[in-house]
PDB file of C-alpha atoms in Angstrom:
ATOM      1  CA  UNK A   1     -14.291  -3.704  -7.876  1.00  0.00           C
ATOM      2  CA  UNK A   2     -15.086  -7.000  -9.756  1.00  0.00           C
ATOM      3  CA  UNK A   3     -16.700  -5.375 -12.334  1.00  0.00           C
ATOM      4  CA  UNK A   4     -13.661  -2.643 -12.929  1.00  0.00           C
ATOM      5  CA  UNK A   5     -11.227  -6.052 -12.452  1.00  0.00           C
ATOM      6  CA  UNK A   6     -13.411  -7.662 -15.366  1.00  0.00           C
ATOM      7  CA  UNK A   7     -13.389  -4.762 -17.781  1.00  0.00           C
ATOM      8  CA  UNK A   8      -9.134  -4.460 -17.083  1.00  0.00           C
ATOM      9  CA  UNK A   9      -8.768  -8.080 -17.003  1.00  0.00           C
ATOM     10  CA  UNK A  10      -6.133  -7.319 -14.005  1.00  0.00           C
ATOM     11  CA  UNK A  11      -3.342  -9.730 -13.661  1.00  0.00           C
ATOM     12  CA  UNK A  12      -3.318  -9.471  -9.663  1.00  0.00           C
ATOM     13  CA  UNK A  13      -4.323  -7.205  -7.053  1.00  0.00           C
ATOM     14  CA  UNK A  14      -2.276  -5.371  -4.354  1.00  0.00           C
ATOM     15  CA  UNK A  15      -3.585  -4.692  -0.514  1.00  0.00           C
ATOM     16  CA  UNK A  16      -2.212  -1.959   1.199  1.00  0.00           C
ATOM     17  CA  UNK A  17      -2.442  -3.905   4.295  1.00  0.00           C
ATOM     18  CA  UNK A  18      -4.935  -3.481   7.748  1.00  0.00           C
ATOM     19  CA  UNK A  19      -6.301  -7.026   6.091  1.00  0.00           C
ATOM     20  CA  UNK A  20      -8.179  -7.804   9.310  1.00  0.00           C
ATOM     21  CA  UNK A  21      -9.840  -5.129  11.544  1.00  0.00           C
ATOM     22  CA  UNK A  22      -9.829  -4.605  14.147  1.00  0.00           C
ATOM     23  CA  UNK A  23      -6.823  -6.557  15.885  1.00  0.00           C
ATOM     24  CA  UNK A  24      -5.470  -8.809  12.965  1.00  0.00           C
ATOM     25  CA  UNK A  25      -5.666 -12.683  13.162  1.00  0.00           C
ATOM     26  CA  UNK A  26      -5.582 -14.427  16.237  1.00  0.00           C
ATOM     27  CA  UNK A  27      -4.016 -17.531  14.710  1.00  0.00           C
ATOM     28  CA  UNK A  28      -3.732 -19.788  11.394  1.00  0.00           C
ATOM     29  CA  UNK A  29      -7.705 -21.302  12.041  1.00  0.00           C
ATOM     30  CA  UNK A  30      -9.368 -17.688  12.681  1.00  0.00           C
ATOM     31  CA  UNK A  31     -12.831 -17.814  11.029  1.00  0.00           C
ATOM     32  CA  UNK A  32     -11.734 -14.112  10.399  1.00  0.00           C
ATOM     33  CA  UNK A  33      -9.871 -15.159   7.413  1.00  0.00           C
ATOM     34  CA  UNK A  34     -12.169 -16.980   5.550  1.00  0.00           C
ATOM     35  CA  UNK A  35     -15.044 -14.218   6.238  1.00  0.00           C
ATOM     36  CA  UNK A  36     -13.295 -11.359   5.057  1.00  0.00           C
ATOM     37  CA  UNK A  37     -10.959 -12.133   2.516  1.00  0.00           C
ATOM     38  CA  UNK A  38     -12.688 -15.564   1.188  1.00  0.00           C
ATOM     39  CA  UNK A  39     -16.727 -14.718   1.345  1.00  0.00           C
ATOM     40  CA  UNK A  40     -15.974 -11.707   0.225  1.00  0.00           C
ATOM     41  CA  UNK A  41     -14.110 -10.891  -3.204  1.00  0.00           C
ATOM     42  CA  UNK A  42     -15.701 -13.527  -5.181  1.00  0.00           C
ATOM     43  CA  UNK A  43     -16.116 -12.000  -8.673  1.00  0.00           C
ATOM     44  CA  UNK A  44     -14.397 -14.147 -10.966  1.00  0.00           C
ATOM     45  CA  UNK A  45     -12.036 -11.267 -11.576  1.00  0.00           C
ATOM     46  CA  UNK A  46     -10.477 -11.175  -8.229  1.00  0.00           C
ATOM     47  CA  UNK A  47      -9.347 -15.291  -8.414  1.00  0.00           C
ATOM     48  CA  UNK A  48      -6.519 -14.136  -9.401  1.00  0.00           C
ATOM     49  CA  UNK A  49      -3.097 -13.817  -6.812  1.00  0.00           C
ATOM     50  CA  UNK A  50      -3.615 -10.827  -4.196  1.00  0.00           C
ATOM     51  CA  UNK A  51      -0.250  -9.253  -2.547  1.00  0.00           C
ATOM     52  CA  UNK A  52      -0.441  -7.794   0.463  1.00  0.00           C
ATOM     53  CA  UNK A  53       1.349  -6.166   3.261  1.00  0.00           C
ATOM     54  CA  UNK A  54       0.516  -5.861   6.745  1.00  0.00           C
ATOM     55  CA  UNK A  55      -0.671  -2.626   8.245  1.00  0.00           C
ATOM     56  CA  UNK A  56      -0.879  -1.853  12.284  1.00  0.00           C
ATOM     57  CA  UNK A  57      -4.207  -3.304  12.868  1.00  0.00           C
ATOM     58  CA  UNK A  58      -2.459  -6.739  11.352  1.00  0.00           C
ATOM     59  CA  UNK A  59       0.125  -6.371  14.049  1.00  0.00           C
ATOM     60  CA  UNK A  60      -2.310  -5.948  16.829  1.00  0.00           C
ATOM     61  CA  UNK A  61      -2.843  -9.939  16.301  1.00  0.00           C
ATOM     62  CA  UNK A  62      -0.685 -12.854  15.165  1.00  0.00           C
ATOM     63  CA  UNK A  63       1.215 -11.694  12.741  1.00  0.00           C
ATOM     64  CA  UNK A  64       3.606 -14.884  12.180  1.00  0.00           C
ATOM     65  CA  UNK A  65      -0.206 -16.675  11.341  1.00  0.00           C
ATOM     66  CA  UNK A  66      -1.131 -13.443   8.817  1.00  0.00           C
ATOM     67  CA  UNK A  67       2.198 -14.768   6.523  1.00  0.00           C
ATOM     68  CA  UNK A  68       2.329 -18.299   7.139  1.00  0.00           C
ATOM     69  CA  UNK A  69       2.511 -20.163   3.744  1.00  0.00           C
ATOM     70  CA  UNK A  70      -0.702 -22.367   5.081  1.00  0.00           C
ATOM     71  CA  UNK A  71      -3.314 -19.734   5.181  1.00  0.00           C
ATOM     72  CA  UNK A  72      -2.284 -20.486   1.018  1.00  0.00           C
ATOM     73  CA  UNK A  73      -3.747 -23.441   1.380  1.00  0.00           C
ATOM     74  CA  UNK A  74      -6.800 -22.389   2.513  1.00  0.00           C
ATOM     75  CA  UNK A  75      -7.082 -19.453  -0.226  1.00  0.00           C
ATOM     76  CA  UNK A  76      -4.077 -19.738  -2.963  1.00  0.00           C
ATOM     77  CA  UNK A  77      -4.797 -16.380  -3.831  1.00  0.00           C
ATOM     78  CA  UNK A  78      -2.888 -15.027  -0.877  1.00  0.00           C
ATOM     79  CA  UNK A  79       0.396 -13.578  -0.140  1.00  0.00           C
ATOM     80  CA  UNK A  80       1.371 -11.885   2.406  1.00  0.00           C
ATOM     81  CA  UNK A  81       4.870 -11.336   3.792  1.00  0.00           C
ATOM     82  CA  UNK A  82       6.670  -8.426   5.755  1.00  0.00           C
ATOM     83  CA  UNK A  83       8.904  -7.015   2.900  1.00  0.00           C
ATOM     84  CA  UNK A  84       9.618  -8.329  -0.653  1.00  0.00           C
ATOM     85  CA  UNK A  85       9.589  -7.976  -4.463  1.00  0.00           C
ATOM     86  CA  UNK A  86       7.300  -8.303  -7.243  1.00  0.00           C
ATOM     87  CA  UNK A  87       8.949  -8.393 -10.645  1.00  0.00           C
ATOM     88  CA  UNK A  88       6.386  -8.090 -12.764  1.00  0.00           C
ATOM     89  CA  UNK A  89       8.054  -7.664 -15.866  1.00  0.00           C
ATOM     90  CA  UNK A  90       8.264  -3.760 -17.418  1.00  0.00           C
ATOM     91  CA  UNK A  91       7.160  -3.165 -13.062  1.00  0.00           C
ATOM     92  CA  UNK A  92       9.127  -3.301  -9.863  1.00  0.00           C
ATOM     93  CA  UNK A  93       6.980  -3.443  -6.879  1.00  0.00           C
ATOM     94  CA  UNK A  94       8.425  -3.747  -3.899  1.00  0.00           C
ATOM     95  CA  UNK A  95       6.932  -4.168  -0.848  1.00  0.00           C
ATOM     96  CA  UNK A  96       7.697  -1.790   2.680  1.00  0.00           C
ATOM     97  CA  UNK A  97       6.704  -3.860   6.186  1.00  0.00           C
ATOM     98  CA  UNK A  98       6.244   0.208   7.129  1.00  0.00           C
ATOM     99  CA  UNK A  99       4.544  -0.620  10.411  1.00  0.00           C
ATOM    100  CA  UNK A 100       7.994  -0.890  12.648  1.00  0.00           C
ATOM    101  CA  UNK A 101       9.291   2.002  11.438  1.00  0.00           C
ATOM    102  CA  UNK A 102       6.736   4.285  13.105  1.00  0.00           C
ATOM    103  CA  UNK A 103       8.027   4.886  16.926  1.00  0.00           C
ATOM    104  CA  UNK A 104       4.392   5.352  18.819  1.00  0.00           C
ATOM    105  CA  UNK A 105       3.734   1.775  18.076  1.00  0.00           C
ATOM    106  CA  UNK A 106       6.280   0.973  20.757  1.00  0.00           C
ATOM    107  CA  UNK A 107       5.015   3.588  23.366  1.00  0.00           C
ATOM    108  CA  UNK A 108       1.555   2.460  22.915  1.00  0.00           C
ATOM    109  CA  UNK A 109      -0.052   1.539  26.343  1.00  0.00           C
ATOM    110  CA  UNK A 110      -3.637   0.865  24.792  1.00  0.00           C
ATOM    111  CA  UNK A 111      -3.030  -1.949  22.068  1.00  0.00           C
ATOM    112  CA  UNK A 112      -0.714  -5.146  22.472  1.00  0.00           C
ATOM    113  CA  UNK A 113       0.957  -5.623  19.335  1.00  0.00           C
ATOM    114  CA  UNK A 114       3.004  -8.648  17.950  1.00  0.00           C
ATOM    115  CA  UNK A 115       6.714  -7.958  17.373  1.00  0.00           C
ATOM    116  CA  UNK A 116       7.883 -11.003  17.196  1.00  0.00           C
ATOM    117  CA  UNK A 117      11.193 -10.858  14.206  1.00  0.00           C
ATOM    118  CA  UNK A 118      10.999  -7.350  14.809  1.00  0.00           C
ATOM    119  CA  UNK A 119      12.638  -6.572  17.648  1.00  0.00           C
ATOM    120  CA  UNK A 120      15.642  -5.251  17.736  1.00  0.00           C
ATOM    121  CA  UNK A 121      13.865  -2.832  16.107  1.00  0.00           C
ATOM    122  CA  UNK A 122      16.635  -1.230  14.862  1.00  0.00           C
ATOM    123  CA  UNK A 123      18.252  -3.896  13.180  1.00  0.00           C
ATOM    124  CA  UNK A 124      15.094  -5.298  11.910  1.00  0.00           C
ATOM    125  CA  UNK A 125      14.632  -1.653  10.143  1.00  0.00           C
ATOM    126  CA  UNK A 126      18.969  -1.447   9.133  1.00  0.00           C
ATOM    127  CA  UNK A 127      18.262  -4.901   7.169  1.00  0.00           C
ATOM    128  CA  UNK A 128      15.094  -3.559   5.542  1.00  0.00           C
ATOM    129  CA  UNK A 129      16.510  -0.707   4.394  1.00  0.00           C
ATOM    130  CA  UNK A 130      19.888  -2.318   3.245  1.00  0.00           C
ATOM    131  CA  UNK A 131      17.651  -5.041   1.661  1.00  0.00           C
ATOM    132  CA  UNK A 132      15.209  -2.743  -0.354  1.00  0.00           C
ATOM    133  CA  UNK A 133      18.584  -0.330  -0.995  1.00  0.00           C
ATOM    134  CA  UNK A 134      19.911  -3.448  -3.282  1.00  0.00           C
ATOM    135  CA  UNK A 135      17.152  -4.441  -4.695  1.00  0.00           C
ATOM    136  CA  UNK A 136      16.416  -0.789  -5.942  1.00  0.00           C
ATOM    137  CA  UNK A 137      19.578  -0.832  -7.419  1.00  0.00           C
ATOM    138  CA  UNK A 138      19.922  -3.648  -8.813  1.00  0.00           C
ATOM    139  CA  UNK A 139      16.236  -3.400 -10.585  1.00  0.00           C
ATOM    140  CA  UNK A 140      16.242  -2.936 -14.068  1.00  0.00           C
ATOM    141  CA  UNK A 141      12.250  -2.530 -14.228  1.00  0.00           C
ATOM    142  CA  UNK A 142      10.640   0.375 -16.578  1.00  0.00           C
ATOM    143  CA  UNK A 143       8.679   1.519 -13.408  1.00  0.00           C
ATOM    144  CA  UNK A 144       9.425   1.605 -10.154  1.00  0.00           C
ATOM    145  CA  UNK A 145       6.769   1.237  -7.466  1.00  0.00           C
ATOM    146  CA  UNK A 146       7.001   1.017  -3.627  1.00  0.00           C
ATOM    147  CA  UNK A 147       4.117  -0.168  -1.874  1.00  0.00           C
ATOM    148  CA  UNK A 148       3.331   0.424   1.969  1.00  0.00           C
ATOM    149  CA  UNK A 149       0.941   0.467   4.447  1.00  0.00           C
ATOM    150  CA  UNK A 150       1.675   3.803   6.170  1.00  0.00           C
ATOM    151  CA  UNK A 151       1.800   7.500   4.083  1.00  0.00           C
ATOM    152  CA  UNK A 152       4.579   9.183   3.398  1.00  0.00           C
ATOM    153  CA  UNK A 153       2.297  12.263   2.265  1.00  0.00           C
ATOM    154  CA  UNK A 154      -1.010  12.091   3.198  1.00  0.00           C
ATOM    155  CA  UNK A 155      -3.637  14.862   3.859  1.00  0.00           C
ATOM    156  CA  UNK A 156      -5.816  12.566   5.590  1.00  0.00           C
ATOM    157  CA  UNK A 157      -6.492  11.938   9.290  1.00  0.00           C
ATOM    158  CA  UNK A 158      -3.001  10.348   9.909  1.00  0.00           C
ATOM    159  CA  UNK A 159      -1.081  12.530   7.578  1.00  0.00           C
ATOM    160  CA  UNK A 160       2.563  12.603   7.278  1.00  0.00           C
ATOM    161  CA  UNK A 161       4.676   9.551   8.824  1.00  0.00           C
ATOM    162  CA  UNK A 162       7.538  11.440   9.800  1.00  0.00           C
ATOM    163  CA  UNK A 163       9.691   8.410  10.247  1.00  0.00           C
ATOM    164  CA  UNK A 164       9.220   7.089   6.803  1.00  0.00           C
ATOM    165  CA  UNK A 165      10.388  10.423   5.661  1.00  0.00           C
ATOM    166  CA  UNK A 166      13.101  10.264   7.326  1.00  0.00           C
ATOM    167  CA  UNK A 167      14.234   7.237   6.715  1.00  0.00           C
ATOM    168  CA  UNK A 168      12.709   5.740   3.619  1.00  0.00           C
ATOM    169  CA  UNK A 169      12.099   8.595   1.012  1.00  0.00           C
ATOM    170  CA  UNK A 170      15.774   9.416   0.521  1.00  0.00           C
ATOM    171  CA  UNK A 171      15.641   5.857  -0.906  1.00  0.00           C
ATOM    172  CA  UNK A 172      12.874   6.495  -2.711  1.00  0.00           C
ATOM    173  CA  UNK A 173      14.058   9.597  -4.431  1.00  0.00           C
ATOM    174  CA  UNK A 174      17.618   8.971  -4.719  1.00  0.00           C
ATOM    175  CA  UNK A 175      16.641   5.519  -7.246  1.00  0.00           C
ATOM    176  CA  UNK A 176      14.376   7.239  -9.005  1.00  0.00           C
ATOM    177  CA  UNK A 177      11.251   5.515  -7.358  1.00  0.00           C
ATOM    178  CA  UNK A 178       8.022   6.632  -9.827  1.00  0.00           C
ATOM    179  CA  UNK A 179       4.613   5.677  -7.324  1.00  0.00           C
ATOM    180  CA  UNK A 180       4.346   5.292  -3.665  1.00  0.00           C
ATOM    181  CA  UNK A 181       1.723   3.606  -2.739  1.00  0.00           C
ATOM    182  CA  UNK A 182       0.045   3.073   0.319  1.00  0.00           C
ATOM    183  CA  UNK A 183      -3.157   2.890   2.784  1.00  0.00           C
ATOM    184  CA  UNK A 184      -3.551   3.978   6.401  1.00  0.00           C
ATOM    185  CA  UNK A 185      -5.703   6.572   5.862  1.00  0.00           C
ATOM    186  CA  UNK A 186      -9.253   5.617   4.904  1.00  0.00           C
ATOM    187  CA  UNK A 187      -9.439   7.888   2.015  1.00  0.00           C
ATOM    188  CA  UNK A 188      -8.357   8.172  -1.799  1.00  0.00           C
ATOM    189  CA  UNK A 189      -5.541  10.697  -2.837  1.00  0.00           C
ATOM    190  CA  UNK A 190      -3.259  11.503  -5.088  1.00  0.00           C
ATOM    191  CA  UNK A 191      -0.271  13.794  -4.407  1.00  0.00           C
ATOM    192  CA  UNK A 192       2.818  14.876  -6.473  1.00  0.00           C
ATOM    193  CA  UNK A 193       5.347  17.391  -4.873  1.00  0.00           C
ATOM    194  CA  UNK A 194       7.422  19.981  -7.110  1.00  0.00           C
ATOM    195  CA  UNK A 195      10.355  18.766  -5.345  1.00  0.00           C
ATOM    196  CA  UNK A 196       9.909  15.268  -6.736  1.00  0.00           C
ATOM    197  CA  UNK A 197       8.555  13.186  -9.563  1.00  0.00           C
ATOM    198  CA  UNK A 198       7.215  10.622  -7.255  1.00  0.00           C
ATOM    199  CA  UNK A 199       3.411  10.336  -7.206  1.00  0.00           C
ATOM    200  CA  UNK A 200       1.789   9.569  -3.646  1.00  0.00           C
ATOM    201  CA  UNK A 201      -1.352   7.140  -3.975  1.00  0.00           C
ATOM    202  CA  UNK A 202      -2.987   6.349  -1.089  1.00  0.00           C
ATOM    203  CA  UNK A 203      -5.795   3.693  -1.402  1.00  0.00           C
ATOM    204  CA  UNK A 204      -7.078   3.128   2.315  1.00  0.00           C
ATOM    205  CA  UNK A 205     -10.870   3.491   1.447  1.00  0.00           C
ATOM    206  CA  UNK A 206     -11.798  -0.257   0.324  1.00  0.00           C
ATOM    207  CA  UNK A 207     -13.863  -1.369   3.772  1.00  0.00           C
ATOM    208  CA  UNK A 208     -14.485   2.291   5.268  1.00  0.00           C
ATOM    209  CA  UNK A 209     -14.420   5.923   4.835  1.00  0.00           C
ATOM    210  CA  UNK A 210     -13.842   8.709   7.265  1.00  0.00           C
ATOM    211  CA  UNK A 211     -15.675  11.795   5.899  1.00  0.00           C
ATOM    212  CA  UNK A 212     -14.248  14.864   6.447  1.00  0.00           C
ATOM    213  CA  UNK A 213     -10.857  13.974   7.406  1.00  0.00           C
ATOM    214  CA  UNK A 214      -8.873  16.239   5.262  1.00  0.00           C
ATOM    215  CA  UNK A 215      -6.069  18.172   6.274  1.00  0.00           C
ATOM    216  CA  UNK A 216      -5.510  21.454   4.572  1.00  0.00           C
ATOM    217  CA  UNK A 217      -1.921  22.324   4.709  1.00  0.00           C
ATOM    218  CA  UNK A 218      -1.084  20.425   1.428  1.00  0.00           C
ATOM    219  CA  UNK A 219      -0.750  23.173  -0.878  1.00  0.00           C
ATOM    220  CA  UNK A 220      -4.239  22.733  -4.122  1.00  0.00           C
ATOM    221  CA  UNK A 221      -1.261  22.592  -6.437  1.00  0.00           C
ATOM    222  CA  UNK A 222       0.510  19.562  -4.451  1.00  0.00           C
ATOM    223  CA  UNK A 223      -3.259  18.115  -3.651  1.00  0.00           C
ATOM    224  CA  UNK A 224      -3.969  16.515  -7.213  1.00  0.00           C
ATOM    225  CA  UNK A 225      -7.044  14.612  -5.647  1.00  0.00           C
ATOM    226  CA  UNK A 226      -8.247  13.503  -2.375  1.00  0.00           C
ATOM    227  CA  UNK A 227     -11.877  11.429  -1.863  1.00  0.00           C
ATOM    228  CA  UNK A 228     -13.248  10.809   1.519  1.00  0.00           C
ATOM    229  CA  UNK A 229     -15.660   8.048   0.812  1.00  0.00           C
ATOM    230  CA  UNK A 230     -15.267   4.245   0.089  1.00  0.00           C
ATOM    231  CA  UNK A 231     -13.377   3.331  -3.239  1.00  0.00           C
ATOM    232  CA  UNK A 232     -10.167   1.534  -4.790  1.00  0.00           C
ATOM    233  CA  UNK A 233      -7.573   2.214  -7.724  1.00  0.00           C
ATOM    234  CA  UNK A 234      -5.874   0.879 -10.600  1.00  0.00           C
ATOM    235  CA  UNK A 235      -2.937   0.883 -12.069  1.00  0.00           C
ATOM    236  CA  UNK A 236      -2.059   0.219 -16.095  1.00  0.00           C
ATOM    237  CA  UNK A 237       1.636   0.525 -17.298  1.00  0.00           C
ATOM    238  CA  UNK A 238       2.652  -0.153 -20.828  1.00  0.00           C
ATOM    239  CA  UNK A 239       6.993   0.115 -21.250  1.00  0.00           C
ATOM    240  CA  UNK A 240       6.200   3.931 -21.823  1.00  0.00           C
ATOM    241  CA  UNK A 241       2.663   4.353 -20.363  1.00  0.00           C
ATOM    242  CA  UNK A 242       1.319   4.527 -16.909  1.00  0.00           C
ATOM    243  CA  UNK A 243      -2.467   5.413 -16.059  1.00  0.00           C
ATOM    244  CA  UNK A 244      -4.085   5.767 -12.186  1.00  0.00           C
ATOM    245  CA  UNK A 245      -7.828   5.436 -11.708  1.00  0.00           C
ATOM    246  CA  UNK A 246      -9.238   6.147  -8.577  1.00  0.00           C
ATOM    247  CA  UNK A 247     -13.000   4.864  -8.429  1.00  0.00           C
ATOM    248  CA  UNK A 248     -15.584   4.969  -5.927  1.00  0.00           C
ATOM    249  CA  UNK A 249     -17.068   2.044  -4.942  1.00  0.00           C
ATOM    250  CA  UNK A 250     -19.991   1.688  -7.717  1.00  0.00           C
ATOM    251  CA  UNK A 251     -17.234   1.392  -9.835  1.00  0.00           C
ATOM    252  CA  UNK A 252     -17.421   5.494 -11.285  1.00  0.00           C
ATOM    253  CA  UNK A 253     -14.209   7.251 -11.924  1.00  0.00           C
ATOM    254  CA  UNK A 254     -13.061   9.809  -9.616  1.00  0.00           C
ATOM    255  CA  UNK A 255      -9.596  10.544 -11.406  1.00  0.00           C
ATOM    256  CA  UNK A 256      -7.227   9.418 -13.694  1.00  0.00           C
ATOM    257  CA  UNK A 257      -3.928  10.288 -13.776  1.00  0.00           C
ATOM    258  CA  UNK A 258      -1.482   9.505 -16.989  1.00  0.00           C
ATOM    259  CA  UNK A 259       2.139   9.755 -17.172  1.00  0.00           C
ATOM    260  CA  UNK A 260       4.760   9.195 -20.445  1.00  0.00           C
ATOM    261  CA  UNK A 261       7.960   7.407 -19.086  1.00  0.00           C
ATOM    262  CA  UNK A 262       9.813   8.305 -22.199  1.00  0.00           C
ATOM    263  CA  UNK A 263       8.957  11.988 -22.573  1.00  0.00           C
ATOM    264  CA  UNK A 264       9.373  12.229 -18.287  1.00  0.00           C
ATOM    265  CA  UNK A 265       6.459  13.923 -18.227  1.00  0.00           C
ATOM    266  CA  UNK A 266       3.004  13.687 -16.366  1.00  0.00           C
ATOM    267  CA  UNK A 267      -0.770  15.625 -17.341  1.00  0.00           C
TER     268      UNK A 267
END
């Protein structure tokens, strides 16, 4: 990953959230920080500023520690936050706290999980959606791109979120969203519907794999690519140009993906 980040010279990396396995952080001085964000993405690189969302293993700990401005202090290169917006010039990302939305979270009698500014749950998720409705709107940016911790379409072990769906792709779709991107499963994949010129990235596969997880109703023509072992992506956008890697993790491309925003079309 340092070595791909070297020969892009990235301007900032996104995590897809799950940051700390198995149950989060326990609080702002957890060693667990340090150890596997810190120690471990050293390459010169990666010194650059990391956004990140927070998956449901970050809410199985404390999750008002995992976005408190001092862990920045510790490491400036993080960020983490619930929901918000990255305008990164001809780009629009926009991060989804996706984790509340899903309903067996809240029925879940074998993990504790932190929902502190969450609950109500459903006005937490009626000001999310009103809040990411405006900013889609009001956005101006060349691309679009939503970023979230749980699928919308997977064909990995989790698969669909029905909830998000539900509830978020309408959104998605009816402001002409262009990449959704998201982890969860522990897999690489790249889908893209008939019904819709959004493109479905999951990158879930950067600290383990599950091997033979896939699911086989998505249709080989829906399927563009799916990779069960270890790996990470990349994303390049010029005002017209937009170009997906998926790599494994010695750094050897799996599959690119290129689309022209003026011409509306994808190959």
């Amino acid at each position: 990953m340092g070595k791909i980040g070297e020969k892009l010279d990235i301007d900032f990396v996104v995590s897809t959230g799950d940051n700390f396995y198995d149950n989060g952080l326990t609080g702002l001085n957890d060693q667990a920080f340090e150890e596997s964000f810190t120690k471990i993405y050293t390459a010169t690189s990666l010194q650059k500023q990391w956004y990140s969302v927070l998956g449901n293993h970050d809410y199985r700990g404390d999750v008002e520690a995992q976005v408190h401005p001092a862990l920045r202090k510790v490491d400036s290169r993080w960020l983490c936050l619930r929901s918000f917006i990255l305008n990164a010039e001809i780009a629009g990302f926009f991060f989804v706290d996706t984790t509340p939305f899903v309903s067996d979270y809240f029925t879940d009698m074998d993990h504790t999980y932190d929902w502190r500014g969450v609950t109500p749950r459903k006005a937490y998720l009626d000001s999310l959606l009103k809040d990411l409705e405006s900013a889609l709107s009001e956005s101006t940016a060349r691309w679009k791109i939503v970023v979230g911790h749980h699928a919308i379409k997977s064909a990995g072990y989790h698969g669909d979120t029905k909830e998000l769906i539900d509830l978020l792709l309408p959104m998605l779709k009816a402001y002409n969203v262009d990449m959704y991107v998201n982890g969860h499963d522990h897999c690489l994949e790249h889908i893209s519907s008939l019904d819709s010129p959004i493109q479905y990235l999951t990158s879930g596969a950067g600290s383990k794999a599950w091997r033979g997880d896939l699911n086989q109703h998505y249709k080989e023509e829906d399927l563009r690519f799916f990779y069960d072992g270890q790996g990470f992506m990349s994303v390049q956008l010029t005002k017209n140009d937009a170009e997906i890697t998926f790599y494994n993790a010695f750094g050897k491309i799996l599959h690119e993906w290129k689309a022209l925003k003026e011409l509306h079309s994808a190959v």
